[in-house]
GROMACS .gro file of C-alpha atoms in nm:
model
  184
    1UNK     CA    1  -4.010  -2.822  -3.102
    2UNK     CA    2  -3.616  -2.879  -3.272
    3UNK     CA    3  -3.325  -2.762  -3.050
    4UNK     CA    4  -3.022  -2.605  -3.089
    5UNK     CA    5  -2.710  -2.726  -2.868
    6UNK     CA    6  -2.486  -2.481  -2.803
    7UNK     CA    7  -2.192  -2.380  -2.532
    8UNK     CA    8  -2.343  -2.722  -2.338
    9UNK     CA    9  -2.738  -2.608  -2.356
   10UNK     CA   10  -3.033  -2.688  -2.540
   11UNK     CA   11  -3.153  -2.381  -2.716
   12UNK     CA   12  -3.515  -2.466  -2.897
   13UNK     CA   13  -3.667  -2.294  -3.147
   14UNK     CA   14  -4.040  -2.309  -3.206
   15UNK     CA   15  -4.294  -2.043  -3.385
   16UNK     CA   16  -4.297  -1.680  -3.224
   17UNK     CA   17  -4.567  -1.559  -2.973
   18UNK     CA   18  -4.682  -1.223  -2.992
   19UNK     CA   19  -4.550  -1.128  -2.704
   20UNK     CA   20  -4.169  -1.167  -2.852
   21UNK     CA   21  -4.239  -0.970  -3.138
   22UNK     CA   22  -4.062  -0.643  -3.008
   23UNK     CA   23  -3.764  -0.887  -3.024
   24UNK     CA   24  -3.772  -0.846  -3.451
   25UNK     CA   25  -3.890  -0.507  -3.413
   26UNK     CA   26  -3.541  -0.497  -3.198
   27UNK     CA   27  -3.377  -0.638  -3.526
   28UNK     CA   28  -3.569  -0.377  -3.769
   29UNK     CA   29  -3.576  -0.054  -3.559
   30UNK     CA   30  -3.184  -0.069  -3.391
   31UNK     CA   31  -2.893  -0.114  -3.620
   32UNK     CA   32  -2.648  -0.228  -3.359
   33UNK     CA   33  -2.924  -0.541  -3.336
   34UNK     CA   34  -2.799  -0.681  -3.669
   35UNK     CA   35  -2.483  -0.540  -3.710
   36UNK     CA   36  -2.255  -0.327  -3.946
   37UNK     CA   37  -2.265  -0.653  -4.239
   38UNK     CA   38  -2.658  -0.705  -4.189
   39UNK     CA   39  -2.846  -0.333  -4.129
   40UNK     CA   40  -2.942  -0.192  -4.437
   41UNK     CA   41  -3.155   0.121  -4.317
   42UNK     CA   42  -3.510   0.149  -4.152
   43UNK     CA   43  -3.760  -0.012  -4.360
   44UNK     CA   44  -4.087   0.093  -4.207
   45UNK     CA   45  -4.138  -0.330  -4.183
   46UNK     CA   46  -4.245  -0.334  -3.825
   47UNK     CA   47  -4.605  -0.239  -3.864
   48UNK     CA   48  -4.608  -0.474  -4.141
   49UNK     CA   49  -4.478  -0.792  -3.933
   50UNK     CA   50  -4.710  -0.779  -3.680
   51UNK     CA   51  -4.978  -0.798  -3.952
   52UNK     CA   52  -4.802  -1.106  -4.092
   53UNK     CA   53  -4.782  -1.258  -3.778
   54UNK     CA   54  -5.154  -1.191  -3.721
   55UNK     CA   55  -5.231  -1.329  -4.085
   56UNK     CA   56  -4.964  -1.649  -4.105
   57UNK     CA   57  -4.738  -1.674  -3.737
   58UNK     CA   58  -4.484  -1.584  -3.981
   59UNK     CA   59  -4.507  -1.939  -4.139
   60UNK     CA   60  -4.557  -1.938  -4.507
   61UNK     CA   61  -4.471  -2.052  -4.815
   62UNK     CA   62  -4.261  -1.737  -4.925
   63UNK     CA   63  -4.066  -1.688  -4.619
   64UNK     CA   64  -4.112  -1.865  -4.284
   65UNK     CA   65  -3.927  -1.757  -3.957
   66UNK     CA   66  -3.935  -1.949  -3.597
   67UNK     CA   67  -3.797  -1.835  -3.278
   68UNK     CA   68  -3.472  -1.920  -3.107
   69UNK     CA   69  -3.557  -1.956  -2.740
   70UNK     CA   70  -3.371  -1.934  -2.400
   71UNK     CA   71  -3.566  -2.007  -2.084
   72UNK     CA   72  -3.878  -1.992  -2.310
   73UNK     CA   73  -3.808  -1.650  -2.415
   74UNK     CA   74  -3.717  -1.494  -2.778
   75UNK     CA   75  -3.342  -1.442  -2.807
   76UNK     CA   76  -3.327  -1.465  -3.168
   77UNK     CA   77  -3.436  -1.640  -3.494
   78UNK     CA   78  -3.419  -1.857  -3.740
   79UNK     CA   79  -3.580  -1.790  -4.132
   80UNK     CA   80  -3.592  -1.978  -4.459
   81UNK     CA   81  -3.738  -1.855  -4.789
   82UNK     CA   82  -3.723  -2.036  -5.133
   83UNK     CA   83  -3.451  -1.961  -5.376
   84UNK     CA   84  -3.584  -2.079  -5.767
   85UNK     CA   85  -3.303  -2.221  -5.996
   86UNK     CA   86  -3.571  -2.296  -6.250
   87UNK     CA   87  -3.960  -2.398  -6.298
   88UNK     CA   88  -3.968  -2.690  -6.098
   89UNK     CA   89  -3.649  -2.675  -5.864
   90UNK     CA   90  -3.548  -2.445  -5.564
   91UNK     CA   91  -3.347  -2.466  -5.268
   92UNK     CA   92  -3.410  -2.304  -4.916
   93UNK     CA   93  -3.191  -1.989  -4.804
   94UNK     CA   94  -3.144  -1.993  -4.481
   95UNK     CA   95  -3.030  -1.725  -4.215
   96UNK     CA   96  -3.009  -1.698  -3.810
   97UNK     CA   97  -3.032  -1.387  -3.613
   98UNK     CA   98  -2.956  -1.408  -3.209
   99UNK     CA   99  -2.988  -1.043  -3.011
  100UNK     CA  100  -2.628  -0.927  -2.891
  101UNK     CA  101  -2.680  -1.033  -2.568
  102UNK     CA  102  -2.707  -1.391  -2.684
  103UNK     CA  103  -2.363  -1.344  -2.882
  104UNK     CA  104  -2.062  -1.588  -2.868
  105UNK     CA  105  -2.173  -1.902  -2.676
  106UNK     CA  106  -2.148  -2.095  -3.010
  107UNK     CA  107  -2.534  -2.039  -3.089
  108UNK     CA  108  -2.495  -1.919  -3.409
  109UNK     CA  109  -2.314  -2.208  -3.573
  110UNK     CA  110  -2.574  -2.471  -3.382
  111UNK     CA  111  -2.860  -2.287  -3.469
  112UNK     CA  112  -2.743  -2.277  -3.851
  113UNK     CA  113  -2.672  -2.652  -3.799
  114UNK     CA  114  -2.988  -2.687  -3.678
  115UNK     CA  115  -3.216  -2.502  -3.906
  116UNK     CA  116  -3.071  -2.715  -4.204
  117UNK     CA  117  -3.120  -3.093  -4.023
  118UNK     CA  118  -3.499  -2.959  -3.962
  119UNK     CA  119  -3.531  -2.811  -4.303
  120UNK     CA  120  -3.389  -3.152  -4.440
  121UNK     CA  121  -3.620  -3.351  -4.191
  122UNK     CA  122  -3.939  -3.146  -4.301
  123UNK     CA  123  -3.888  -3.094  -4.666
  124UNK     CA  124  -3.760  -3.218  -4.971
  125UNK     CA  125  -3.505  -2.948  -5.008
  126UNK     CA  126  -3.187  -3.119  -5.198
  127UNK     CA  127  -2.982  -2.832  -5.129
  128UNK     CA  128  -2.965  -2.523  -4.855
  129UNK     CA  129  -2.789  -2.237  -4.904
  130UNK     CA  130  -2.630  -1.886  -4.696
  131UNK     CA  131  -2.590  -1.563  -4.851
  132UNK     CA  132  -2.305  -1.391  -4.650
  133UNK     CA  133  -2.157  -1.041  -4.662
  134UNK     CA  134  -1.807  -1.054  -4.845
  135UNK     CA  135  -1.581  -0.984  -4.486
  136UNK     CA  136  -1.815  -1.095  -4.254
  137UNK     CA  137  -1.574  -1.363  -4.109
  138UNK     CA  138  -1.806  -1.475  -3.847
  139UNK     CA  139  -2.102  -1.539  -4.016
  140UNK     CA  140  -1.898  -1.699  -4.243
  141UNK     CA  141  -1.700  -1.887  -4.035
  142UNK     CA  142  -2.060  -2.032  -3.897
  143UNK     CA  143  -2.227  -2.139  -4.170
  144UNK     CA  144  -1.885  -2.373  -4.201
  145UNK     CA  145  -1.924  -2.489  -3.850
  146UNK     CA  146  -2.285  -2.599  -3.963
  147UNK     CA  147  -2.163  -2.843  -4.244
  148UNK     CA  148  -2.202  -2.559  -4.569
  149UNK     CA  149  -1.901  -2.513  -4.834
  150UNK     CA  150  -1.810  -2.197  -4.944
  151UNK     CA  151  -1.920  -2.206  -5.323
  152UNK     CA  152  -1.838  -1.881  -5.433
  153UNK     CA  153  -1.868  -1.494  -5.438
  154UNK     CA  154  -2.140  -1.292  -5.582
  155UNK     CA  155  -2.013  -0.994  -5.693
  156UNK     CA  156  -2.233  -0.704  -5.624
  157UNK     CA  157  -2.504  -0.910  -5.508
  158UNK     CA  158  -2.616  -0.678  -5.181
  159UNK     CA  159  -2.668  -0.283  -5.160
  160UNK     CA  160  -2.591  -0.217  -4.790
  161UNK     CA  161  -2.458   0.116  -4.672
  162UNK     CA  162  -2.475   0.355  -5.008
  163UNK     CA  163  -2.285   0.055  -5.214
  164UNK     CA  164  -2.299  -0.246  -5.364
  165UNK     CA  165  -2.134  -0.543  -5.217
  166UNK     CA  166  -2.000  -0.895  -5.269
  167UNK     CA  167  -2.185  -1.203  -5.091
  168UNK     CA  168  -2.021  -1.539  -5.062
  169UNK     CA  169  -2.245  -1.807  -5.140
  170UNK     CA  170  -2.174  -2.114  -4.948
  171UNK     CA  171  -2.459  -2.428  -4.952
  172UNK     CA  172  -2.462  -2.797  -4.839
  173UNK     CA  173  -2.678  -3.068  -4.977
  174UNK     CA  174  -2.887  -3.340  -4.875
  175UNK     CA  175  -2.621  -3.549  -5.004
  176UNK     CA  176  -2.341  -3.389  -4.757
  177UNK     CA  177  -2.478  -3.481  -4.473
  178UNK     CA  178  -2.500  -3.822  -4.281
  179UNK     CA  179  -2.824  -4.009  -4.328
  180UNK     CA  180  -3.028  -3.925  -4.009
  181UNK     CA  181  -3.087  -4.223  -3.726
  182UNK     CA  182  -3.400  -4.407  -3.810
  183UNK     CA  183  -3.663  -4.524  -3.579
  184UNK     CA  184  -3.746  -4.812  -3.778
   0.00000   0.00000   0.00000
């Protein structure tokens, strides 16, 4: 299990148990959950996560997702899906979710933080990379706090709310970051 240090406590994140489940459906089904730069609209993807979980513990190859954990129960989570750049390279797009509840104790930025050290640890990702709603200072202003430079703006890039909008692209690579402690 990795863990996430934030606000003075160890937050760990490990893969979800069906019994946290209703805490994505919570993320799918309310749109206060994710918030006016994340909810784009019921999708009907409920049913259809708990039949991934079922199939994969929502561990795969195309998208994987773990859960961030408080007193060994669900308070949010952490995802990463492959992003191709061409037919033999792709990066790792990251994102975090924590319930309201679990807002502003610094868990956001250390969870980020922490999702790319384990990502780095476990694969041989060169780069990792956030896609952030244009205006969405916060989620923004974590992914900084977790070691990623702002790279640029994708215009258009998200349809959220009956428009199209801009997301900032910010990334880090392997490269960025100091080497990791060795046991050797």
């Amino acid at each position: 299990m990795s863990e996430v240090r934030g606000m003075g406590e160890v937050l760990p994140f490990r893969p979800f148990r069906e019994s946290e489940l209703p805490v994505l459906e919570r993320m799918l089904n309310e749109p206060e959950v994710l918030g006016q730069f994340a909810w784009t609209g019921w999708s009907g993807k409920a049913a259809a996560l708990r039949q991934r979980w079922e199939q994969d513990r929502l561990l795969s190859p195309e998208v994987s997702m773990l859960a961030l954990v408080r007193e060994d129960a669900a308070v949010g989570a952490v995802s990463w899906r492959p992003v191709t750049y061409n037919a033999v390279s792709h990066c790792w797009n990251v994102g975090v979710f924590v319930l309201p509840e679990e807002r502003c104790r610094g868990v956001l930025a250390a969870a980020s933080r922490a999702v790319v050290e384990y990502l780095f640890a476990h694969t041989q990702a060169h780069r990792i990379e956030v896609h952030v709603e244009a205006g969405n200072a916060v989620a923004r202003h974590c992914a900084e706090q977790a070691g990623l430079i702002h790279e640029g703006t994708a215009r258009g890039a998200a349809w959220r709310g009956g428009r199209w909008r801009d997301a900032e692209v910010l990334a880090v690579l392997r490269s960025d970051l100091p080497p990791p402690a060795t046991d050797d």
